Amino acid sequence: MHFKSHPFTRAVLDIFGRDHTTFALHVARVAASAGLLLPGRSRWRGAANVFLGMSNAALYPRHRYGTDGSDQVATLVQTTAGLARLARSPEVKDALMWYIALQSNLSYLVSGWVKLIGRSWREGSALGGVMRTRTYGHKGFWTLTQRYPTAARYLAHGVLALECLFPVAYLRGGLLARPIIGSAATFHVANGFLMGLGRFVTSFIAMHPMVAYTSAPKRAPQVAGRDDRAVLGTALAAGLAVAGLAGTAVARRARATEGWPGSRTITTRHGNRLSYDLRLRPDRRTPVVVFVNALLSTAEHFGWITEKLVEDSDHDLITYNRAGYAASDYRGGREFTLQESVDDLVDLIEGAVPEGRDVVIVGHSLGGELARRAAGVLGDRVRGIVYLDSSHPGELARSKQQDEAAKRLKGGIDMFVTSLKLGLGGLLVRPEWVNNLPASYRSRAFAQYADRRMWEAGLREWAATERDFRSFDPGCALPPVDAHALVLSAQHTVDRDPEQLLMHKELADAHRGRGKVVRTAVVEGADHDSLLTSARLATEVGEHILGFLDEIGTEDASAVAEPATAGEVR
């Protein structure tokens, strides 16, 4: 987990990771906690608080499965309260109390508004769903939610209202502070009993005294002379942060919609403007390799593979982004269907590839399904298709895993779209898969990942994909495709769901016919994304593609037999 950290950081973690050091820290924590239960107001209590907060942070790497919100809140409260006890200035003490109070408000606000994005919370059905889970569920309470659904819905909406409106505790001189704090405390106690979140009870309730202190009117004798300048400072910092996030969003939008030097555009029959890049030499007669990206990904995902083909072969290439992704524009004004993406792909090939040149379409995930359908329109102009862990139109009906993932996917995309609309893209951390891409692709790929347009395009595509796939009769065979085929499956995909292996075999079988080269293989160690983003695995995929292109590139490819290959799907 920390192997990429600085050597000094790893050395310190190694010290805390020793068994006797960990044991000593826990013993000291017990002693400090017991001491805090004793009466008194001496400064050593502040030192004990700081020690508990810092030691909790030091022990964090020892948690195999990480920590949760209660640990983070406990560290924050202990450390900040300890510093307040040690501070001699009343103004500093008040600033630290305000810090905890504002963190408390923020934790409830974020939790509530994130819940509000989810459809189940808005409909009031989420409570029953949580109570039926193995990890956080409670059979008795779940039974009550099913017996009294109206009451359960009101209770779920009450939780939403409490969290989303927590700051109203500060209105009218803190008039509602006591009922709101009391409701929040009751909420945590109930969660501790029903969901087993006992540590949340003490950690979150520990923030409530600071909320009570800062929400009380200044005329109250208990808070006379309280310094509230921290609120003004926080508001100023928040304003600067909002301006910074807006500036970051504008800069990333410009980067995300910027084409590569030499990029070209084409307008399709649907009015969509597609941006594409190509290496195309007029004196060549070999097939042009066209790459089609997956849902919620862009042409940059193929970086390792395209670089492999450019460096190790002289094949001509085309990469492009579908409408709404990166520099490609979606014109809208109609119901979107997968056929529109197929039409756009057909128009791109017919407009960008010179007449007389065949194409080999390489499609990842949904891109594989779009390639298969486009081949039915383009006919014998498609020399071959390379399926990279491809989708299958029957997967939602035949794969329980895919069906369950599909039900969660829309909510996840919705959350991203809403968060990015609120300008929170500047808070995104660059994901590991971006760092794994070739260096020249990373900044552009991250800008696209943090741009709302890509997620809106993905939401539109997913709605059309789910509608299309759920209407597919799983008992129907795929129509034959008169082209050669290479079907590559990611090992993790087929290991987790053997039905995927069968569906990938069906993709290959649709190409089998007289004289057709059909190759299938499982890429060991790869998952659905690392098939493209891992340098080692993508290079292996590139070698598979080059071997396939060499095999079907001969004029007498029709005479090639179909011997079994290593890792062939049976």
Coordinates of C-alpha atoms in Angstrom, one line a residue:
M1 CA 0.0 0.0 0.0
H2 CA 2.8 2.4 0.9
F3 CA 5.6 1.0 -1.3
K4 CA 5.4 4.1 -3.5
S5 CA 5.9 6.4 -0.5
H6 CA 9.1 8.4 0.2
P7 CA 11.9 6.2 1.9
F8 CA 11.7 8.4 5.0
T9 CA 7.9 7.8 5.3
R10 CA 8.4 4.1 4.8
A11 CA 11.1 4.0 7.5
V12 CA 8.7 5.8 10.0
L13 CA 5.9 3.4 9.1
D14 CA 8.2 0.4 9.6
I15 CA 8.9 1.7 13.2
F16 CA 5.2 2.0 14.0
G17 CA 4.5 -1.3 12.3
R18 CA 6.7 -3.4 14.7
D19 CA 4.6 -5.5 17.0
H20 CA 6.2 -4.2 20.2
T21 CA 5.7 -0.6 19.1
T22 CA 2.1 -1.2 18.2
F23 CA 1.5 -2.9 21.5
A24 CA 3.1 0.0 23.4
L25 CA 1.0 2.5 21.6
H26 CA -2.2 0.7 22.5
V27 CA -1.2 0.4 26.1
A28 CA -0.4 4.1 26.2
R29 CA -3.7 4.9 24.5
V30 CA -5.6 3.0 27.1
A31 CA -3.8 4.9 29.9
A32 CA -4.4 8.2 28.3
S33 CA -8.1 7.4 27.7
A34 CA -8.5 6.3 31.4
G35 CA -6.8 9.5 32.5
L36 CA -9.3 11.6 30.5
L37 CA -12.1 10.1 32.5
L38 CA -10.8 11.6 35.7
P39 CA -12.0 15.0 36.8
G40 CA -9.9 18.1 36.3
R41 CA -8.9 20.8 33.8
S42 CA -5.2 20.7 33.8
R43 CA -3.2 21.1 30.6
W44 CA -2.0 17.5 30.6
R45 CA -5.6 16.6 29.4
G46 CA -4.8 18.5 26.3
A47 CA -1.6 16.6 25.8
A48 CA -3.6 13.3 26.2
N49 CA -6.1 14.4 23.6
V50 CA -3.3 15.2 21.1
F51 CA -1.6 11.9 21.8
L52 CA -4.8 10.0 21.2
G53 CA -5.4 11.8 17.9
M54 CA -1.8 11.4 16.6
S55 CA -1.4 7.8 17.7
N56 CA -4.6 6.9 15.9
A57 CA -3.2 8.4 12.7
A58 CA 0.1 6.5 13.4
L59 CA -1.7 3.2 13.7
Y60 CA -3.8 3.7 10.6
P61 CA -1.4 1.8 8.2
R62 CA -1.8 -1.3 10.5
H63 CA -5.5 -1.5 9.6
R64 CA -5.6 -4.2 6.9
Y65 CA -8.9 -3.0 5.6
G66 CA -8.5 0.7 6.2
T67 CA -10.5 2.8 8.6
D68 CA -13.9 4.4 8.5
G69 CA -15.5 7.8 9.2
S70 CA -15.6 7.2 13.0
D71 CA -11.8 6.8 13.1
Q72 CA -11.3 10.0 11.1
V73 CA -13.7 12.0 13.2
A74 CA -12.1 10.6 16.4
T75 CA -8.7 11.7 15.2
L76 CA -10.0 15.2 14.2
V77 CA -11.9 15.8 17.5
Q78 CA -9.1 14.5 19.8
T79 CA -6.3 16.4 18.1
T80 CA -8.3 19.7 17.7
A81 CA -9.7 19.5 21.3
G82 CA -6.3 18.8 22.6
L83 CA -4.8 21.8 20.8
A84 CA -7.6 24.0 22.2
R85 CA -6.9 22.8 25.7
L86 CA -3.2 23.6 25.3
A87 CA -3.8 27.0 23.7
R88 CA -3.5 30.0 26.0
S89 CA -5.3 32.5 23.7
P90 CA -9.1 32.5 24.0
E91 CA -9.3 33.5 20.3
V92 CA -7.3 30.4 19.3
K93 CA -9.5 28.2 21.5
D94 CA -12.7 29.6 19.8
A95 CA -11.2 29.2 16.3
L96 CA -10.5 25.5 17.1
M97 CA -14.0 25.0 18.5
W98 CA -15.4 26.6 15.3
Y99 CA -13.2 24.2 13.2
I100 CA -14.8 21.1 14.8
A101 CA -18.3 22.6 14.6
L102 CA -17.8 23.4 10.9
Q103 CA -16.5 19.9 10.2
S104 CA -19.5 18.5 11.9
N105 CA -21.9 20.5 9.7
L106 CA -19.9 19.6 6.6
S107 CA -20.0 15.8 7.5
Y108 CA -23.8 15.9 7.8
L109 CA -24.3 18.1 4.8
V110 CA -22.1 16.0 2.5
S111 CA -23.7 12.7 3.7
G112 CA -27.2 14.1 3.2
W113 CA -26.7 15.6 -0.3
V114 CA -24.9 12.5 -1.5
K115 CA -27.9 10.4 -0.3
L116 CA -30.2 12.8 -2.1
I117 CA -28.5 12.0 -5.4
G118 CA -29.5 8.4 -5.0
R119 CA -33.0 7.5 -6.3
S120 CA -33.7 5.0 -3.5
W121 CA -33.3 7.7 -0.9
R122 CA -35.5 10.2 -2.7
E123 CA -38.2 7.5 -3.1
G124 CA -37.8 6.5 0.6
S125 CA -37.0 2.9 -0.1
A126 CA -33.3 3.0 0.9
L127 CA -33.9 2.3 4.5
G128 CA -35.3 -1.1 3.8
G129 CA -32.5 -1.8 1.4
V130 CA -29.8 -1.0 4.0
M131 CA -31.6 -3.1 6.7
R132 CA -31.6 -6.2 4.5
T133 CA -27.9 -6.3 3.8
R134 CA -25.6 -8.8 5.5
T135 CA -23.0 -6.2 6.7
Y136 CA -25.3 -3.5 8.1
G137 CA -28.7 -5.1 8.2
H138 CA -31.1 -5.9 11.0
K139 CA -33.7 -8.5 10.3
G140 CA -36.2 -7.3 12.8
F141 CA -36.1 -3.7 11.7
W142 CA -36.2 -4.8 8.0
T143 CA -39.4 -6.7 8.7
L144 CA -40.9 -3.5 10.2
T145 CA -40.0 -1.5 7.1
Q146 CA -41.8 -4.1 4.9
R147 CA -44.8 -4.1 7.2
Y148 CA -45.1 -0.3 7.5
P149 CA -43.6 1.0 4.2
T150 CA -45.2 4.5 4.7
A151 CA -43.6 5.0 8.1
A152 CA -40.3 3.7 6.7
R153 CA -40.5 6.2 3.8
Y154 CA -41.1 9.1 6.2
L155 CA -38.2 7.9 8.4
A156 CA -35.9 7.8 5.4
H157 CA -37.0 11.3 4.4
G158 CA -36.5 12.4 8.0
V159 CA -32.9 11.2 7.9
L160 CA -32.4 13.1 4.6
A161 CA -33.9 16.3 6.1
L162 CA -31.8 16.1 9.2
E163 CA -28.5 15.7 7.3
C164 CA -29.2 18.1 4.5
L165 CA -30.6 20.8 6.8
F166 CA -28.3 20.4 9.7
P167 CA -26.9 24.0 9.6
V168 CA -30.4 25.4 10.4
A169 CA -29.3 24.8 14.0
Y170 CA -27.6 28.2 13.7
L171 CA -30.7 30.1 12.6
R172 CA -32.6 32.4 15.0
G173 CA -29.8 32.4 17.6
G174 CA -29.6 28.7 17.7
L175 CA -33.3 28.2 18.4
L176 CA -33.3 24.8 16.8
A177 CA -29.9 23.7 18.0
R178 CA -31.1 21.4 20.8
P179 CA -33.7 19.5 18.8
I180 CA -31.3 19.1 15.9
I181 CA -28.4 17.9 18.0
G182 CA -30.8 15.6 20.0
S183 CA -32.1 14.1 16.7
A184 CA -28.6 13.6 15.4
A185 CA -27.5 11.9 18.6
T186 CA -30.6 9.7 18.5
F187 CA -29.8 8.8 14.9
H188 CA -26.3 7.7 15.8
V189 CA -27.5 5.7 18.8
A190 CA -30.0 3.9 16.6
N191 CA -27.3 3.2 14.0
G192 CA -25.1 1.8 16.7
F193 CA -27.8 -0.6 17.8
L194 CA -29.3 -1.6 14.4
M195 CA -26.3 -1.4 12.1
G196 CA -23.5 -2.2 14.5
L197 CA -21.8 1.2 14.1
G198 CA -21.1 1.6 17.8
R199 CA -17.9 3.6 17.2
F200 CA -19.9 6.2 15.3
V201 CA -21.9 7.0 18.4
T202 CA -19.1 8.3 20.5
S203 CA -17.0 9.9 17.7
F204 CA -19.8 11.9 16.1
I205 CA -21.6 12.9 19.3
A206 CA -18.2 14.2 20.5
M207 CA -18.6 17.0 17.9
H208 CA -22.0 18.1 19.2
P209 CA -20.8 20.2 22.2
M210 CA -18.8 22.4 19.8
V211 CA -22.0 22.8 17.6
A212 CA -23.9 23.8 20.7
Y213 CA -21.2 26.2 21.8
T214 CA -20.9 27.9 18.4
S215 CA -24.7 28.0 17.7
A216 CA -25.6 29.7 21.0
P217 CA -26.4 33.4 20.8
K218 CA -23.5 35.7 21.9
R219 CA -25.8 37.2 24.5
A220 CA -25.8 34.0 26.4
P221 CA -23.5 34.2 29.4
Q222 CA -21.9 30.8 28.7
V223 CA -20.4 32.1 25.4
A224 CA -19.8 35.7 26.3
G225 CA -16.9 37.1 24.4
R226 CA -16.8 34.2 21.9
D227 CA -14.6 35.1 18.9
D228 CA -16.5 34.3 15.6
R229 CA -14.0 35.6 13.2
A230 CA -13.3 32.0 12.1
V231 CA -16.6 32.0 10.3
L232 CA -15.6 35.0 8.2
G233 CA -12.3 33.4 7.4
T234 CA -14.0 30.1 6.5
A235 CA -16.4 32.0 4.2
L236 CA -13.6 33.8 2.5
A237 CA -11.6 30.5 2.1
A238 CA -14.7 28.8 0.7
G239 CA -15.2 31.6 -1.8
L240 CA -11.6 31.3 -3.0
A241 CA -12.0 27.5 -3.2
V242 CA -15.2 27.9 -5.3
A243 CA -13.4 30.3 -7.6
G244 CA -10.4 27.9 -7.8
L245 CA -12.7 24.9 -8.6
A246 CA -14.5 27.0 -11.3
G247 CA -11.1 27.9 -12.9
T248 CA -10.0 24.3 -12.7
A249 CA -13.2 23.1 -14.4
V250 CA -12.8 25.7 -17.2
A251 CA -9.1 24.7 -17.8
R252 CA -10.0 21.0 -17.8
R253 CA -12.9 21.5 -20.2
A254 CA -10.5 23.3 -22.6
R255 CA -8.0 20.5 -22.3
A256 CA -10.6 17.7 -22.6
T257 CA -12.1 19.2 -25.8
E258 CA -8.8 19.9 -27.4
G259 CA -7.8 17.6 -30.2
W260 CA -4.3 16.3 -30.8
P261 CA -2.2 18.3 -33.2
G262 CA -3.4 17.3 -36.7
S263 CA -6.8 16.0 -35.4
R264 CA -9.6 16.0 -38.0
T265 CA -13.3 16.2 -37.8
I266 CA -16.2 14.7 -39.7
T267 CA -20.0 15.4 -39.5
T268 CA -22.2 12.3 -39.5
R269 CA -25.7 11.8 -40.8
H270 CA -27.0 12.6 -37.3
G271 CA -25.3 15.9 -37.2
N272 CA -22.7 14.8 -34.7
R273 CA -19.2 16.1 -35.2
L274 CA -16.6 13.4 -34.5
S275 CA -12.9 14.2 -33.8
Y276 CA -10.5 11.6 -35.1
D277 CA -6.7 11.1 -35.5
L278 CA -5.1 8.9 -38.1
R279 CA -2.0 7.6 -39.7
L280 CA -3.0 7.1 -43.3
R281 CA -0.6 6.8 -46.3
P282 CA -2.2 6.9 -49.7
D283 CA 0.2 4.4 -51.2
R284 CA -0.9 1.6 -48.9
R285 CA -3.4 -1.1 -49.7
T286 CA -3.4 -3.0 -46.3
P287 CA -6.4 -2.7 -44.0
V288 CA -6.8 0.4 -41.8
V289 CA -7.1 -0.4 -38.1
V290 CA -10.0 1.5 -36.5
F291 CA -10.2 1.7 -32.7
V292 CA -13.6 2.0 -30.9
N293 CA -13.5 2.8 -27.2
A294 CA -15.7 1.5 -24.4
L295 CA -18.4 3.2 -22.4
L296 CA -17.0 6.0 -20.3
S297 CA -13.6 5.9 -21.9
T298 CA -11.8 7.7 -24.7
A299 CA -9.3 7.1 -27.5
E300 CA -6.5 7.7 -25.0
H301 CA -7.2 4.4 -23.4
F302 CA -5.7 2.7 -26.4
G303 CA -2.4 4.6 -25.9
W304 CA -0.2 1.6 -25.2
I305 CA -1.7 -0.5 -28.0
T306 CA -1.5 2.2 -30.7
E307 CA 2.0 3.0 -29.7
K308 CA 2.9 -0.7 -30.0
L309 CA 1.4 -0.8 -33.5
V310 CA 3.1 2.4 -34.6
E311 CA 6.5 1.3 -33.3
D312 CA 6.5 -2.3 -34.5
S313 CA 4.5 -2.2 -37.7
D314 CA 3.6 0.1 -40.6
H315 CA -0.2 -0.4 -40.3
D316 CA -2.4 2.6 -40.8
L317 CA -4.6 3.6 -37.8
I318 CA -7.6 5.6 -36.9
T319 CA -8.7 6.5 -33.3
Y320 CA -11.7 8.6 -32.6
N321 CA -14.1 9.6 -29.8
R322 CA -17.8 9.0 -30.0
A323 CA -20.3 11.9 -29.9
G324 CA -20.1 13.8 -26.6
Y325 CA -16.6 12.4 -25.6
A326 CA -13.5 14.6 -25.6
A327 CA -13.4 16.8 -28.7
S328 CA -16.4 15.2 -30.4
D329 CA -19.8 17.0 -30.2
Y330 CA -23.2 15.4 -29.8
R331 CA -26.0 17.5 -31.4
G332 CA -28.9 15.9 -29.6
G333 CA -32.6 16.8 -30.2
R334 CA -33.7 13.2 -30.5
E335 CA -33.9 9.9 -28.6
F336 CA -30.5 8.4 -28.5
T337 CA -30.0 4.7 -29.5
L338 CA -27.0 2.5 -30.0
Q339 CA -27.8 2.5 -33.7
E340 CA -26.8 6.2 -33.8
S341 CA -23.3 5.2 -32.5
V342 CA -23.1 2.5 -35.1
D343 CA -24.2 4.9 -37.9
D344 CA -21.5 7.4 -36.7
L345 CA -18.9 4.7 -36.9
V346 CA -20.0 3.7 -40.4
D347 CA -19.9 7.3 -41.5
L348 CA -16.5 7.8 -40.1
I349 CA -15.1 4.8 -41.9
E350 CA -16.7 5.7 -45.2
G351 CA -15.6 9.3 -44.9
A352 CA -12.1 8.9 -43.6
V353 CA -10.9 5.7 -45.1
P354 CA -10.1 5.9 -48.9
E355 CA -12.3 3.8 -51.2
G356 CA -10.8 0.4 -51.8
R357 CA -9.2 0.1 -48.4
D358 CA -10.5 -2.5 -46.0
V359 CA -10.7 -2.0 -42.2
V360 CA -10.0 -4.0 -39.1
I361 CA -12.1 -2.7 -36.2
V362 CA -10.7 -3.0 -32.7
G363 CA -13.4 -2.6 -30.1
H364 CA -13.1 -2.6 -26.3
S365 CA -16.2 -3.6 -24.2
L366 CA -19.2 -1.7 -25.7
G367 CA -16.9 -0.8 -28.6
G368 CA -16.7 -4.5 -29.6
E369 CA -20.5 -4.6 -29.9
L370 CA -20.6 -1.4 -31.9
A371 CA -17.9 -2.9 -34.2
R372 CA -19.9 -6.1 -34.7
R373 CA -23.0 -4.2 -35.7
A374 CA -21.1 -1.8 -38.0
A375 CA -19.7 -4.9 -39.8
G376 CA -23.2 -5.9 -40.7
V377 CA -23.6 -2.5 -42.5
L378 CA -20.1 -2.2 -44.0
G379 CA -20.1 -5.8 -45.4
D380 CA -17.0 -7.1 -47.1
R381 CA -15.2 -3.8 -46.4
V382 CA -14.5 -5.1 -42.9
R383 CA -11.6 -7.5 -43.1
G384 CA -11.7 -8.4 -39.4
I385 CA -12.9 -7.5 -35.9
V386 CA -10.8 -7.6 -32.7
Y387 CA -13.0 -8.0 -29.6
L388 CA -11.2 -6.8 -26.4
D389 CA -13.2 -8.1 -23.5
S390 CA -16.3 -7.3 -25.5
S391 CA -19.8 -6.7 -24.5
H392 CA -22.5 -9.2 -25.6
P393 CA -26.1 -8.1 -26.2
G394 CA -27.4 -11.0 -24.0
E395 CA -25.1 -10.3 -21.0
L396 CA -27.7 -8.6 -18.8
A397 CA -30.1 -11.5 -19.2
R398 CA -27.5 -14.3 -18.9
S399 CA -25.1 -12.9 -16.3
K400 CA -26.3 -12.3 -12.8
Q401 CA -23.1 -10.4 -12.1
Q402 CA -23.6 -8.1 -15.1
D403 CA -27.3 -7.6 -14.3
E404 CA -26.5 -6.5 -10.7
A405 CA -23.7 -4.2 -11.8
A406 CA -26.0 -2.7 -14.4
K407 CA -28.5 -1.8 -11.7
R408 CA -25.8 0.1 -9.8
L409 CA -24.1 1.7 -12.7
K410 CA -26.7 4.4 -13.5
G411 CA -26.7 5.6 -9.9
G412 CA -22.9 5.9 -10.0
I413 CA -22.8 7.8 -13.2
D414 CA -25.6 10.1 -11.9
M415 CA -23.5 10.9 -8.8
F416 CA -20.6 11.8 -11.0
V417 CA -22.6 14.0 -13.2
T418 CA -24.3 15.8 -10.3
S419 CA -20.9 16.3 -8.5
L420 CA -19.3 17.7 -11.6
K421 CA -22.2 20.0 -12.2
L422 CA -21.6 21.4 -8.7
G423 CA -18.0 22.1 -9.6
L424 CA -16.5 19.4 -7.5
G425 CA -14.3 18.0 -10.3
G426 CA -11.3 20.0 -8.9
L427 CA -11.4 17.7 -5.8
L428 CA -11.0 14.5 -7.9
V429 CA -7.8 12.5 -7.3
R430 CA -6.1 11.2 -10.4
P431 CA -7.0 7.5 -10.6
E432 CA -4.3 4.9 -10.9
W433 CA -5.3 3.8 -14.4
V434 CA -4.5 7.3 -15.6
N435 CA -1.1 7.1 -14.1
N436 CA -0.6 3.8 -15.9
L437 CA -1.1 5.3 -19.4
P438 CA 1.8 6.5 -21.5
A439 CA 3.0 9.8 -20.0
S440 CA 1.9 11.9 -23.0
Y441 CA -1.7 10.7 -22.6
R442 CA -2.2 11.2 -18.9
S443 CA -3.1 14.9 -18.5
R444 CA -5.6 14.7 -21.4
A445 CA -7.1 11.5 -20.1
F446 CA -7.5 12.9 -16.6
A447 CA -9.1 16.2 -18.0
Q448 CA -11.6 14.1 -19.8
Y449 CA -12.3 11.9 -16.7
A450 CA -12.9 15.1 -14.7
D451 CA -15.1 16.7 -17.3
R452 CA -18.9 16.5 -17.0
R453 CA -19.4 16.0 -20.8
M454 CA -17.8 12.5 -20.7
W455 CA -20.1 11.4 -17.9
E456 CA -23.2 12.9 -19.5
A457 CA -22.3 11.0 -22.7
G458 CA -21.8 7.9 -20.7
L459 CA -25.1 8.3 -19.0
R460 CA -26.8 8.7 -22.4
E461 CA -25.0 5.7 -23.9
W462 CA -25.7 3.5 -20.9
A463 CA -29.5 4.3 -21.0
A464 CA -29.5 3.3 -24.6
T465 CA -27.3 0.2 -24.0
E466 CA -29.4 -1.1 -21.1
R467 CA -32.6 -0.6 -23.1
D468 CA -31.2 -2.3 -26.1
F469 CA -29.6 -5.2 -24.2
R470 CA -32.6 -5.9 -22.1
S471 CA -34.7 -6.2 -25.2
F472 CA -32.4 -8.9 -26.7
D473 CA -33.7 -12.4 -26.6
P474 CA -31.0 -14.5 -24.9
G475 CA -32.1 -17.6 -26.8
C476 CA -31.3 -16.0 -30.1
A477 CA -28.0 -16.8 -31.8
L478 CA -25.9 -13.9 -33.0
P479 CA -26.1 -13.2 -36.7
P480 CA -23.1 -14.4 -38.8
V481 CA -20.4 -11.9 -39.5
D482 CA -18.5 -12.3 -42.7
A483 CA -15.1 -11.2 -41.4
H484 CA -12.1 -12.7 -39.6
A485 CA -12.1 -12.3 -35.8
L486 CA -9.8 -12.2 -32.8
V487 CA -11.5 -12.5 -29.4
L488 CA -9.4 -11.6 -26.4
S489 CA -10.9 -12.0 -22.9
A490 CA -9.5 -10.6 -19.6
Q491 CA -8.7 -13.4 -17.2
H492 CA -10.4 -11.7 -14.2
T493 CA -13.6 -11.1 -16.2
V494 CA -14.0 -14.8 -17.2
D495 CA -12.8 -16.1 -13.8
R496 CA -15.4 -14.0 -11.9
D497 CA -18.2 -14.9 -14.4
P498 CA -17.7 -18.0 -16.5
E499 CA -20.8 -17.0 -18.5
Q500 CA -18.7 -14.3 -20.0
L501 CA -16.4 -16.9 -21.5
L502 CA -19.3 -18.6 -23.2
M503 CA -20.6 -15.3 -24.6
H504 CA -17.1 -14.5 -25.9
K505 CA -17.1 -17.9 -27.6
E506 CA -20.4 -17.0 -29.2
L507 CA -18.8 -13.9 -30.6
A508 CA -16.1 -16.0 -32.2
D509 CA -18.6 -18.6 -33.5
A510 CA -20.5 -15.9 -35.3
H511 CA -17.4 -15.4 -37.5
R512 CA -16.7 -19.0 -38.2
G513 CA -17.1 -19.9 -41.8
R514 CA -15.3 -21.1 -44.8
G515 CA -11.8 -19.7 -44.8
K516 CA -12.3 -17.4 -41.9
V517 CA -9.5 -16.9 -39.4
V518 CA -11.0 -17.0 -35.9
R519 CA -8.6 -16.7 -32.9
T520 CA -9.6 -16.6 -29.2
A521 CA -7.4 -16.2 -26.2
V522 CA -7.5 -15.2 -22.5
V523 CA -5.0 -12.6 -21.4
E524 CA -3.7 -13.9 -18.1
G525 CA -3.6 -11.4 -15.2
A526 CA -5.7 -8.8 -17.0
D527 CA -9.0 -7.3 -15.8
H528 CA -11.5 -5.4 -18.0
D529 CA -9.5 -2.1 -17.8
S530 CA -5.9 -3.2 -17.3
L531 CA -6.2 -5.0 -20.6
L532 CA -5.6 -1.5 -22.1
T533 CA -4.1 0.6 -19.3
S534 CA -1.3 -1.7 -18.1
A535 CA 1.9 -1.3 -20.1
R536 CA 2.7 -5.0 -19.9
L537 CA -0.7 -6.4 -20.6
A538 CA -1.5 -3.8 -23.3
T539 CA 1.8 -4.7 -25.0
E540 CA 0.7 -8.3 -25.0
V541 CA -2.6 -7.4 -26.5
G542 CA -0.8 -5.4 -29.2
E543 CA 1.3 -8.5 -30.0
H544 CA -1.9 -10.5 -30.4
I545 CA -3.3 -7.9 -32.7
L546 CA -0.2 -7.7 -34.8
G547 CA -0.1 -11.5 -35.2
F548 CA -3.8 -11.4 -36.2
L549 CA -3.2 -8.6 -38.7
D550 CA -0.2 -10.5 -40.3
E551 CA -2.3 -13.6 -40.5
I552 CA -5.3 -12.0 -42.3
G553 CA -3.2 -9.6 -44.3
T554 CA -2.2 -12.1 -46.9
E555 CA -4.2 -12.3 -50.0
D556 CA -4.7 -16.1 -49.5
A557 CA -5.9 -15.7 -45.9
S558 CA -8.9 -17.7 -46.9
A559 CA -6.7 -20.8 -47.1
V560 CA -5.5 -20.4 -43.5
A561 CA -6.8 -23.2 -41.2
E562 CA -8.0 -22.7 -37.6
P563 CA -5.6 -24.4 -35.4
A564 CA -6.0 -24.1 -31.6
T565 CA -3.9 -21.5 -29.9
A566 CA -2.6 -21.1 -26.4
G567 CA -5.5 -19.9 -24.2
E568 CA -8.1 -20.7 -26.9
V569 CA -11.7 -20.6 -25.7
R570 CA -13.3 -24.0 -26.0

